[in-house]
Short mmCIF file of C-alpha atoms and ligand atoms in Angstrom, two decimals:
data_model
loop_
_atom_site.label_atom_id
_atom_site.label_comp_id
_atom_site.label_asym_id
_atom_site.label_seq_id
_atom_site.Cartn_x
_atom_site.Cartn_y
_atom_site.Cartn_z
CA MET A 387 27.63 -6.09 -80.77
CA GLN A 388 26.50 -4.34 -76.86
CA LEU A 389 27.48 -0.56 -76.68
CA GLN A 390 30.02 -0.05 -74.04
CA ASP A 391 32.10 2.82 -72.35
CA THR A 392 35.48 2.83 -71.54
CA LEU A 393 35.01 1.36 -68.48
CA ASN A 394 32.98 -1.60 -69.93
CA ARG A 395 30.16 -0.53 -68.94
CA PRO A 396 26.59 -1.15 -70.84
CA LEU A 397 24.10 1.88 -71.91
CA ARG A 398 20.86 0.45 -70.19
CA ASP A 399 19.03 2.79 -68.45
CA LEU A 400 17.62 6.27 -69.28
CA ARG A 401 16.24 9.36 -67.55
CA ILE A 402 14.28 11.64 -69.34
CA SER A 403 13.43 15.02 -67.45
CA VAL A 404 10.37 16.33 -69.17
CA THR A 405 10.39 20.18 -66.84
CA ASP A 406 12.86 21.66 -64.50
CA ARG A 407 9.73 23.10 -62.91
CA CYS A 408 8.90 22.14 -59.60
CA ASN A 409 5.37 23.03 -57.18
CA PHE A 410 8.34 21.79 -54.31
CA ARG A 411 11.29 23.53 -52.93
CA CYS A 412 13.42 20.43 -50.85
CA VAL A 413 16.46 21.62 -49.28
CA TYR A 414 18.36 19.08 -51.06
CA CYS A 415 17.56 19.71 -54.36
CA MET A 416 15.64 23.51 -54.98
CA PRO A 417 16.73 25.83 -52.21
CA LYS A 418 13.99 28.86 -52.11
CA THR A 419 16.85 31.43 -51.64
CA VAL A 420 18.02 29.78 -55.31
CA PHE A 421 14.72 28.99 -56.92
CA GLY A 422 13.13 32.02 -56.46
CA ARG A 423 10.35 33.66 -58.42
CA ASP A 424 13.16 35.16 -60.94
CA TYR A 425 14.87 31.75 -61.35
CA PRO A 426 15.54 31.73 -65.03
CA PHE A 427 13.38 28.06 -65.67
CA LEU A 428 13.42 27.11 -69.05
CA GLU A 429 10.93 28.32 -71.40
CA ARG A 430 7.98 26.07 -73.00
CA LYS A 431 10.09 26.25 -76.96
CA ASP A 432 12.93 25.23 -75.37
CA LEU A 433 11.57 21.76 -74.03
CA LEU A 434 11.84 18.43 -76.05
CA SER A 435 8.58 18.36 -77.54
CA PHE A 436 6.75 14.89 -76.67
CA GLU A 437 7.60 13.66 -80.53
CA GLU A 438 11.22 15.00 -80.14
CA ILE A 439 11.36 12.50 -76.61
CA THR A 440 10.18 10.16 -78.50
CA ARG A 441 12.08 9.70 -81.32
CA LEU A 442 15.28 10.33 -78.79
CA ALA A 443 14.23 7.53 -76.83
CA ARG A 444 13.50 5.19 -79.91
CA SER A 445 17.29 5.40 -80.82
CA PHE A 446 18.17 4.97 -77.32
CA VAL A 447 16.27 1.79 -77.32
CA ALA A 448 18.60 0.88 -80.76
CA ASN A 449 21.64 1.55 -78.88
CA GLY A 450 20.70 -1.00 -75.90
CA VAL A 451 18.26 1.22 -73.51
CA GLU A 452 16.09 -1.17 -71.59
CA LYS A 453 14.00 0.81 -69.24
CA ILE A 454 13.33 4.72 -69.13
CA ARG A 455 12.27 6.88 -66.26
CA LEU A 456 10.54 10.20 -66.97
CA THR A 457 11.30 12.32 -64.20
CA GLY A 458 12.20 16.27 -63.55
CA GLY A 459 11.77 18.93 -61.68
CA GLU A 460 7.97 17.44 -61.15
CA PRO A 461 7.14 15.35 -64.11
CA LEU A 462 3.38 15.67 -63.15
CA LEU A 463 3.77 19.09 -63.52
CA ARG A 464 4.22 18.79 -67.64
CA ARG A 465 1.13 18.99 -69.56
CA ASP A 466 -0.69 16.25 -70.70
CA ILE A 467 2.37 13.66 -69.54
CA GLU A 468 -0.40 10.90 -70.22
CA ARG A 469 0.03 11.37 -73.71
CA LEU A 470 3.94 11.14 -73.68
CA VAL A 471 3.65 8.05 -71.53
CA ALA A 472 1.16 6.45 -74.40
CA MET A 473 3.86 7.63 -76.70
CA LEU A 474 6.53 6.12 -74.91
CA ALA A 475 5.01 2.83 -74.14
CA GLU A 476 4.14 1.93 -77.93
CA ILE A 477 8.25 1.25 -77.95
CA PRO A 478 8.56 -2.74 -77.73
CA GLY A 479 10.14 -4.33 -74.70
CA LEU A 480 10.44 -0.89 -72.75
CA ASP A 481 9.94 -0.59 -69.08
CA LEU A 482 8.54 2.64 -68.45
CA THR A 483 8.85 4.44 -65.42
CA LEU A 484 8.50 7.95 -63.31
CA THR A 485 9.27 9.39 -60.13
CA THR A 486 7.07 11.82 -58.86
CA ASN A 487 6.74 13.78 -55.29
CA GLY A 488 3.35 12.26 -55.17
CA ALA A 489 1.09 15.96 -55.02
CA LEU A 490 -0.75 15.14 -58.43
CA LEU A 491 -0.69 11.33 -58.18
CA PRO A 492 -4.50 11.02 -56.79
CA GLN A 493 -5.96 12.66 -60.04
CA LYS A 494 -3.01 11.05 -62.39
CA ALA A 495 -2.53 7.53 -61.26
CA GLN A 496 -4.91 5.92 -63.21
CA ALA A 497 -4.51 7.79 -66.27
CA LEU A 498 -0.88 7.24 -65.94
CA ARG A 499 -1.48 3.41 -65.74
CA ASP A 500 -3.59 3.32 -68.66
CA ALA A 501 -1.45 5.24 -70.84
CA GLY A 502 1.07 2.43 -70.21
CA LEU A 503 3.16 3.32 -67.47
CA LYS A 504 4.77 0.28 -65.30
CA ARG A 505 5.41 1.67 -62.00
CA VAL A 506 6.04 4.99 -60.23
CA THR A 507 8.33 6.04 -57.45
CA VAL A 508 7.23 8.81 -55.07
CA SER A 509 9.49 10.77 -52.77
CA LEU A 510 8.48 11.46 -49.28
CA ASP A 511 11.12 12.37 -46.90
CA ALA A 512 9.27 12.15 -43.58
CA ALA A 513 6.17 10.51 -41.80
CA ASP A 514 5.21 14.12 -40.28
CA ASP A 515 4.28 17.45 -41.36
CA ALA A 516 6.61 19.76 -39.25
CA THR A 517 9.44 17.33 -40.66
CA PHE A 518 8.42 17.15 -44.51
CA GLN A 519 7.61 20.67 -44.53
CA ALA A 520 11.28 21.17 -42.97
CA MET A 521 12.74 19.28 -45.86
CA ASN A 522 10.34 20.31 -48.70
CA ASP A 523 9.55 24.49 -47.71
CA VAL A 524 6.20 24.35 -48.96
CA ASP A 525 3.01 23.71 -46.82
CA PHE A 526 2.08 20.09 -48.37
CA PRO A 527 0.60 17.38 -45.72
CA VAL A 528 2.11 14.01 -46.06
CA ALA A 529 -1.80 12.45 -45.83
CA LYS A 530 -2.07 13.71 -49.26
CA VAL A 531 1.42 12.21 -50.62
CA LEU A 532 0.02 9.14 -48.95
CA GLU A 533 -3.32 9.15 -50.52
CA GLY A 534 -0.89 9.54 -53.82
CA ILE A 535 0.61 6.31 -53.28
CA GLU A 536 -2.08 4.69 -52.41
CA ALA A 537 -3.65 5.34 -55.50
CA ALA A 538 -0.85 4.65 -57.60
CA ALA A 539 -1.12 1.30 -55.90
CA ALA A 540 -4.96 0.98 -56.63
CA ALA A 541 -4.49 2.05 -60.14
CA GLY A 542 -1.99 -1.33 -60.59
CA LEU A 543 1.30 0.72 -60.49
CA ALA A 544 3.25 -1.42 -58.28
CA PRO A 545 5.24 -2.15 -56.06
CA VAL A 546 5.63 1.41 -55.55
CA LYS A 547 8.48 2.67 -54.49
CA VAL A 548 9.26 5.62 -51.69
CA ASN A 549 12.43 7.42 -51.74
CA MET A 550 13.45 9.40 -48.72
CA VAL A 551 16.78 11.38 -49.00
CA VAL A 552 18.14 11.41 -45.41
CA LYS A 553 19.60 14.72 -44.43
CA LYS A 554 21.34 14.73 -40.68
CA GLY A 555 19.72 16.94 -38.26
CA VAL A 556 16.72 17.55 -40.21
CA ASN A 557 14.77 14.38 -41.08
CA ASP A 558 17.01 11.42 -39.62
CA ALA A 559 14.47 11.20 -36.82
CA SER A 560 12.12 9.89 -39.48
CA ILE A 561 14.29 7.10 -40.59
CA LEU A 562 12.50 4.88 -38.11
CA PRO A 563 8.32 6.31 -38.03
CA MET A 564 8.97 5.94 -42.00
CA ALA A 565 9.98 2.38 -41.55
CA ARG A 566 7.29 1.85 -39.26
CA LEU A 567 5.03 3.31 -41.56
CA PHE A 568 5.74 1.04 -44.75
CA HIS A 569 6.71 -2.18 -42.98
CA GLY A 570 4.14 -4.61 -43.90
CA SER A 571 2.64 -2.38 -46.40
CA GLY A 572 3.76 -3.78 -49.93
CA HIS A 573 5.59 -0.51 -50.72
CA ILE A 574 9.01 -0.72 -50.77
CA LEU A 575 10.74 2.11 -49.03
CA ARG A 576 14.31 3.31 -49.95
CA PHE A 577 16.76 5.40 -48.09
CA ILE A 578 18.64 7.88 -50.05
CA GLU A 579 22.09 9.43 -48.87
CA TYR A 580 22.10 13.04 -49.08
CA MET A 581 24.24 13.82 -51.98
CA ASP A 582 26.38 16.83 -53.43
CA VAL A 583 24.15 17.27 -56.83
CA GLY A 584 24.40 20.76 -58.21
CA ALA A 585 26.01 23.81 -56.58
CA THR A 586 23.28 25.28 -54.53
CA ASN A 587 22.31 23.06 -51.53
CA GLY A 588 25.15 23.81 -49.61
CA TRP A 589 26.03 20.12 -49.35
CA ARG A 590 28.58 18.87 -46.58
CA LEU A 591 29.91 15.47 -45.81
CA ASP A 592 28.81 15.94 -42.36
CA ASP A 593 24.94 16.26 -43.41
CA VAL A 594 25.26 12.38 -44.72
CA VAL A 595 23.83 9.77 -42.69
CA PRO A 596 25.66 6.78 -43.90
CA ALA A 597 23.63 3.46 -45.14
CA ALA A 598 25.33 1.40 -42.57
CA GLU A 599 23.85 3.80 -40.26
CA ILE A 600 20.54 3.94 -41.56
CA VAL A 601 20.44 -0.16 -41.50
CA ARG A 602 21.84 -0.38 -37.69
CA ARG A 603 18.89 2.33 -36.88
CA ILE A 604 16.24 0.24 -38.46
CA THR A 605 17.42 -3.08 -37.74
CA ALA A 606 17.64 -2.70 -34.08
CA GLU A 607 13.74 -2.36 -33.75
CA LEU A 608 12.61 -4.48 -36.82
CA PRO A 609 15.42 -6.91 -37.94
CA LEU A 610 16.95 -6.84 -41.64
CA GLU A 611 18.70 -9.34 -43.22
CA PRO A 612 20.56 -8.59 -46.86
CA ALA A 613 18.90 -9.54 -49.97
CA ASP A 614 20.27 -10.51 -53.42
CA ALA A 615 20.55 -7.45 -55.96
CA ASN A 616 17.96 -8.12 -58.77
CA TYR A 617 20.05 -7.01 -61.48
CA ARG A 618 23.60 -5.76 -61.76
CA GLY A 619 23.65 -1.81 -61.83
CA GLU A 620 20.90 -1.73 -59.08
CA THR A 621 21.50 1.66 -57.60
CA ALA A 622 19.75 0.31 -54.30
CA ARG A 623 21.31 -2.54 -51.69
CA ARG A 624 18.02 -4.57 -50.94
CA TRP A 625 17.44 -5.34 -47.24
CA ARG A 626 14.65 -7.84 -46.14
CA TYR A 627 12.68 -7.37 -42.87
CA THR A 628 12.90 -11.05 -41.22
CA ASP A 629 9.17 -10.91 -39.94
CA GLY A 630 8.23 -11.23 -43.48
CA GLY A 631 7.34 -7.41 -43.28
CA GLY A 632 8.75 -6.67 -46.80
CA GLU A 633 11.99 -5.09 -48.26
CA ILE A 634 13.74 -1.39 -47.81
CA GLY A 635 16.43 -0.53 -50.60
CA VAL A 636 19.70 1.74 -48.88
CA ILE A 637 21.24 4.11 -52.03
CA ALA A 638 24.33 4.53 -50.43
CA SER A 639 25.91 7.19 -53.34
CA VAL A 640 27.98 8.39 -51.12
CA THR A 641 29.58 5.83 -48.80
CA GLN A 642 29.57 2.99 -51.39
CA ALA A 643 29.94 4.41 -54.36
CA PHE A 644 28.54 2.44 -57.39
CA CYS A 645 30.38 4.08 -60.36
CA SER A 646 31.66 0.70 -61.71
CA ASP A 647 27.98 -0.35 -62.50
CA CYS A 648 26.63 2.87 -63.48
CA THR A 649 24.64 2.26 -66.46
CA ARG A 650 22.85 5.25 -66.93
CA ALA A 651 22.22 8.04 -69.28
CA ARG A 652 20.24 11.38 -68.36
CA ILE A 653 18.44 13.97 -71.04
CA SER A 654 17.53 17.28 -69.78
CA ALA A 655 14.42 19.04 -70.37
CA GLU A 656 16.11 20.78 -73.15
CA GLY A 657 17.50 17.73 -74.76
CA LYS A 658 21.14 17.82 -73.47
CA LEU A 659 22.49 14.25 -72.95
CA PHE A 660 24.77 13.82 -69.57
CA THR A 661 26.43 10.51 -68.96
CA CYS A 662 26.77 11.38 -65.34
CA LEU A 663 24.27 13.09 -62.62
CA PHE A 664 27.55 14.75 -61.47
CA ALA A 665 28.84 16.20 -64.97
CA THR A 666 29.23 19.83 -65.77
CA GLN A 667 28.70 19.68 -69.73
CA GLY A 668 25.90 18.25 -71.78
CA THR A 669 25.93 16.99 -75.73
CA ASP A 670 22.87 18.81 -77.34
CA LEU A 671 20.77 16.50 -78.96
CA ARG A 672 18.00 19.19 -79.74
CA ALA A 673 20.42 20.55 -81.77
CA LEU A 674 20.87 17.30 -83.80
CA LEU A 675 16.82 16.67 -83.79
CA ARG A 676 16.23 20.24 -84.90
CA GLY A 677 18.92 20.43 -87.64
CA GLY A 678 17.04 17.61 -89.46
CA ALA A 679 19.55 14.71 -88.44
CA THR A 680 18.64 11.01 -89.58
CA ASP A 681 17.63 8.51 -87.53
CA GLY A 682 20.98 6.84 -88.38
CA GLU A 683 23.31 9.91 -87.52
CA LEU A 684 20.85 10.18 -84.00
CA ASP A 685 21.88 6.69 -83.04
CA ALA A 686 25.69 7.46 -84.04
CA ALA A 687 25.78 10.32 -81.57
CA VAL A 688 24.27 8.71 -78.81
CA ALA A 689 26.57 6.28 -79.31
CA GLY A 690 29.64 8.12 -79.69
CA VAL A 691 29.05 9.87 -76.76
CA TRP A 692 28.67 6.66 -74.45
CA ARG A 693 31.24 4.96 -76.09
CA ALA A 694 33.78 8.09 -74.92
CA ARG A 695 32.30 7.54 -71.44
CA THR A 696 34.88 8.21 -68.71
CA ASP A 697 32.64 9.11 -65.61
CA ARG A 698 33.48 7.89 -61.85
CA TYR A 699 32.53 11.22 -60.01
CA SER A 700 31.54 9.29 -56.85
CA ASP A 701 34.47 6.92 -56.54
CA ILE A 702 36.64 10.36 -56.54
CA ARG A 703 34.24 12.52 -54.65
CA SER A 704 35.41 14.58 -51.61
CA GLU A 705 34.87 17.70 -50.09
CA GLY A 706 36.74 19.80 -52.88
CA THR A 707 34.84 17.99 -55.60
CA ALA A 708 31.54 18.73 -53.81
CA ARG A 709 32.25 22.83 -54.66
CA LEU A 710 32.77 22.25 -58.66
CA PRO A 711 30.40 23.77 -60.72
CA LYS A 712 27.98 20.82 -61.67
CA VAL A 713 24.44 21.26 -63.18
CA GLU A 714 21.20 20.97 -60.65
CA MET A 715 19.10 17.92 -59.66
CA SER A 716 15.93 19.45 -60.82
CA TYR A 717 17.66 20.49 -64.30
CA ILE A 718 19.64 16.89 -65.13
CA GLY A 719 16.39 14.84 -63.79
CA GLY A 720 17.22 13.03 -60.47
N1 SAM B 1259 10.15 15.62 -58.39
C1 SAM B 1259 10.15 14.56 -58.62
C2 SAM B 1259 10.64 13.72 -57.17
O1 SAM B 1259 11.28 14.73 -56.26
O2 SAM B 1259 10.33 12.68 -56.51
C3 SAM B 1259 11.36 13.82 -59.46
C4 SAM B 1259 12.40 14.81 -59.42
S1 SAM B 1259 13.65 14.58 -58.07
C5 SAM B 1259 14.67 15.38 -58.57
C6 SAM B 1259 14.49 12.63 -58.37
C7 SAM B 1259 14.88 12.36 -57.05
O3 SAM B 1259 16.09 12.82 -56.45
C8 SAM B 1259 13.97 12.38 -55.90
O4 SAM B 1259 13.70 11.15 -55.22
C9 SAM B 1259 15.02 13.23 -55.07
O5 SAM B 1259 14.45 13.25 -53.56
C10 SAM B 1259 16.31 13.05 -54.93
N2 SAM B 1259 17.21 14.07 -54.95
C11 SAM B 1259 17.18 15.14 -55.05
N3 SAM B 1259 18.05 16.04 -54.56
C12 SAM B 1259 18.77 14.76 -54.30
C13 SAM B 1259 19.89 15.00 -53.41
N4 SAM B 1259 20.66 16.26 -53.06
N5 SAM B 1259 20.26 14.22 -52.64
C14 SAM B 1259 19.86 12.62 -53.18
N6 SAM B 1259 18.91 12.95 -53.84
C15 SAM B 1259 18.19 13.84 -53.96
FE1 SF4 B 1260 10.96 19.29 -56.61
FE2 SF4 B 1260 11.71 16.43 -56.70
FE3 SF4 B 1260 13.40 18.44 -56.20
FE4 SF4 B 1260 11.64 18.15 -54.38
S1 SF4 B 1260 12.90 16.63 -55.00
S2 SF4 B 1260 12.12 19.91 -55.19
S3 SF4 B 1260 10.31 17.31 -55.30
S4 SF4 B 1260 12.46 18.18 -58.40
FE1 SF4 B 1261 26.83 7.24 -62.42
FE2 SF4 B 1261 28.02 9.40 -62.17
FE3 SF4 B 1261 26.87 8.36 -60.25
FE4 SF4 B 1261 28.97 7.15 -60.82
S1 SF4 B 1261 28.80 9.57 -60.16
S2 SF4 B 1261 27.18 6.37 -60.24
S3 SF4 B 1261 28.89 7.37 -62.66
S4 SF4 B 1261 26.18 9.13 -62.25
#
């Protein structure tokens, strides 16, 4: 029987964070003022091993998961990530993907593909270096990320999705340049409303450019029409260029919440299970793994957490809820 939570949502997707560290300091995710030299990142011994991650993945698949996305922090910073990909790729019927800032993709795309990765999503918040730097707070050129995107496509990790978080007054002038850059490229650009994840990015509702406004701005120059969702629970609403130049997505997690269709669980790099991006507490699966739990006990623990799930944060978000203590995006895995 299919596993369902209290709102009848099945467990389908799993995001696994493989590290809480990153080589970027995006202002909306890991602001430099907080994530500085002294920030207490997880220690190596605290991270789940590849064997532990694979065991958990098998348990989630036994409970209905069809798709796993590796994330972080920056997942390509985890040493030998290709070995983990190869271990997960052995699980039958699993759609295996990864989200990255792209910095290390030129070197790693082919090895990831060879290990069995199916696709990648690459984050890129602007088409010009000055705006990109204002968003990620490190001196990293756009051209190098584009090189990573092309390397991924050439390796067969296609179609490549490109995530752009839009923050009003910082990079919203890049909406059109980014649309132009990827129009007709075969890659799928997705605009993400800036979210109040974590407690460090100082989010305000005023910083959000609503998805409807993003679509309006693009369609004024490059006409769009709505396209059908690929599957239930797809976070991005799809729009297609009427001239055949491909499609874009908009992820309206703030202005058009999609909690009623949320089928996603997340595991932090130290093995805590979260059933919402905005959760304050997770369930310690590492303790079960290291405490000698059998496969049956592990499966039952995962099922129990999902059955009890009541999360619908985005449905009830307000300026007030934005100030609640929440785990950071870099920790829980975006
Ligand atoms: N480091 C990788 C990357 O940037 O692609 C993977 C982890 S990152 C946390 C995953 C995704 O979350 C990225 O696409 C990022 O842009 C998005 N993200 C992070 N903080 C966000 C926020 N406050 N609002 C919306 N999206 C956010
Ligand atoms: Fe790093 Fe990704 Fe967060 Fe940017 S969004 S700071 S690249 S983890
Ligand atoms: Fe899912 Fe929580 Fe986001 Fe709602 S707020 S869509 S329950 S992760």
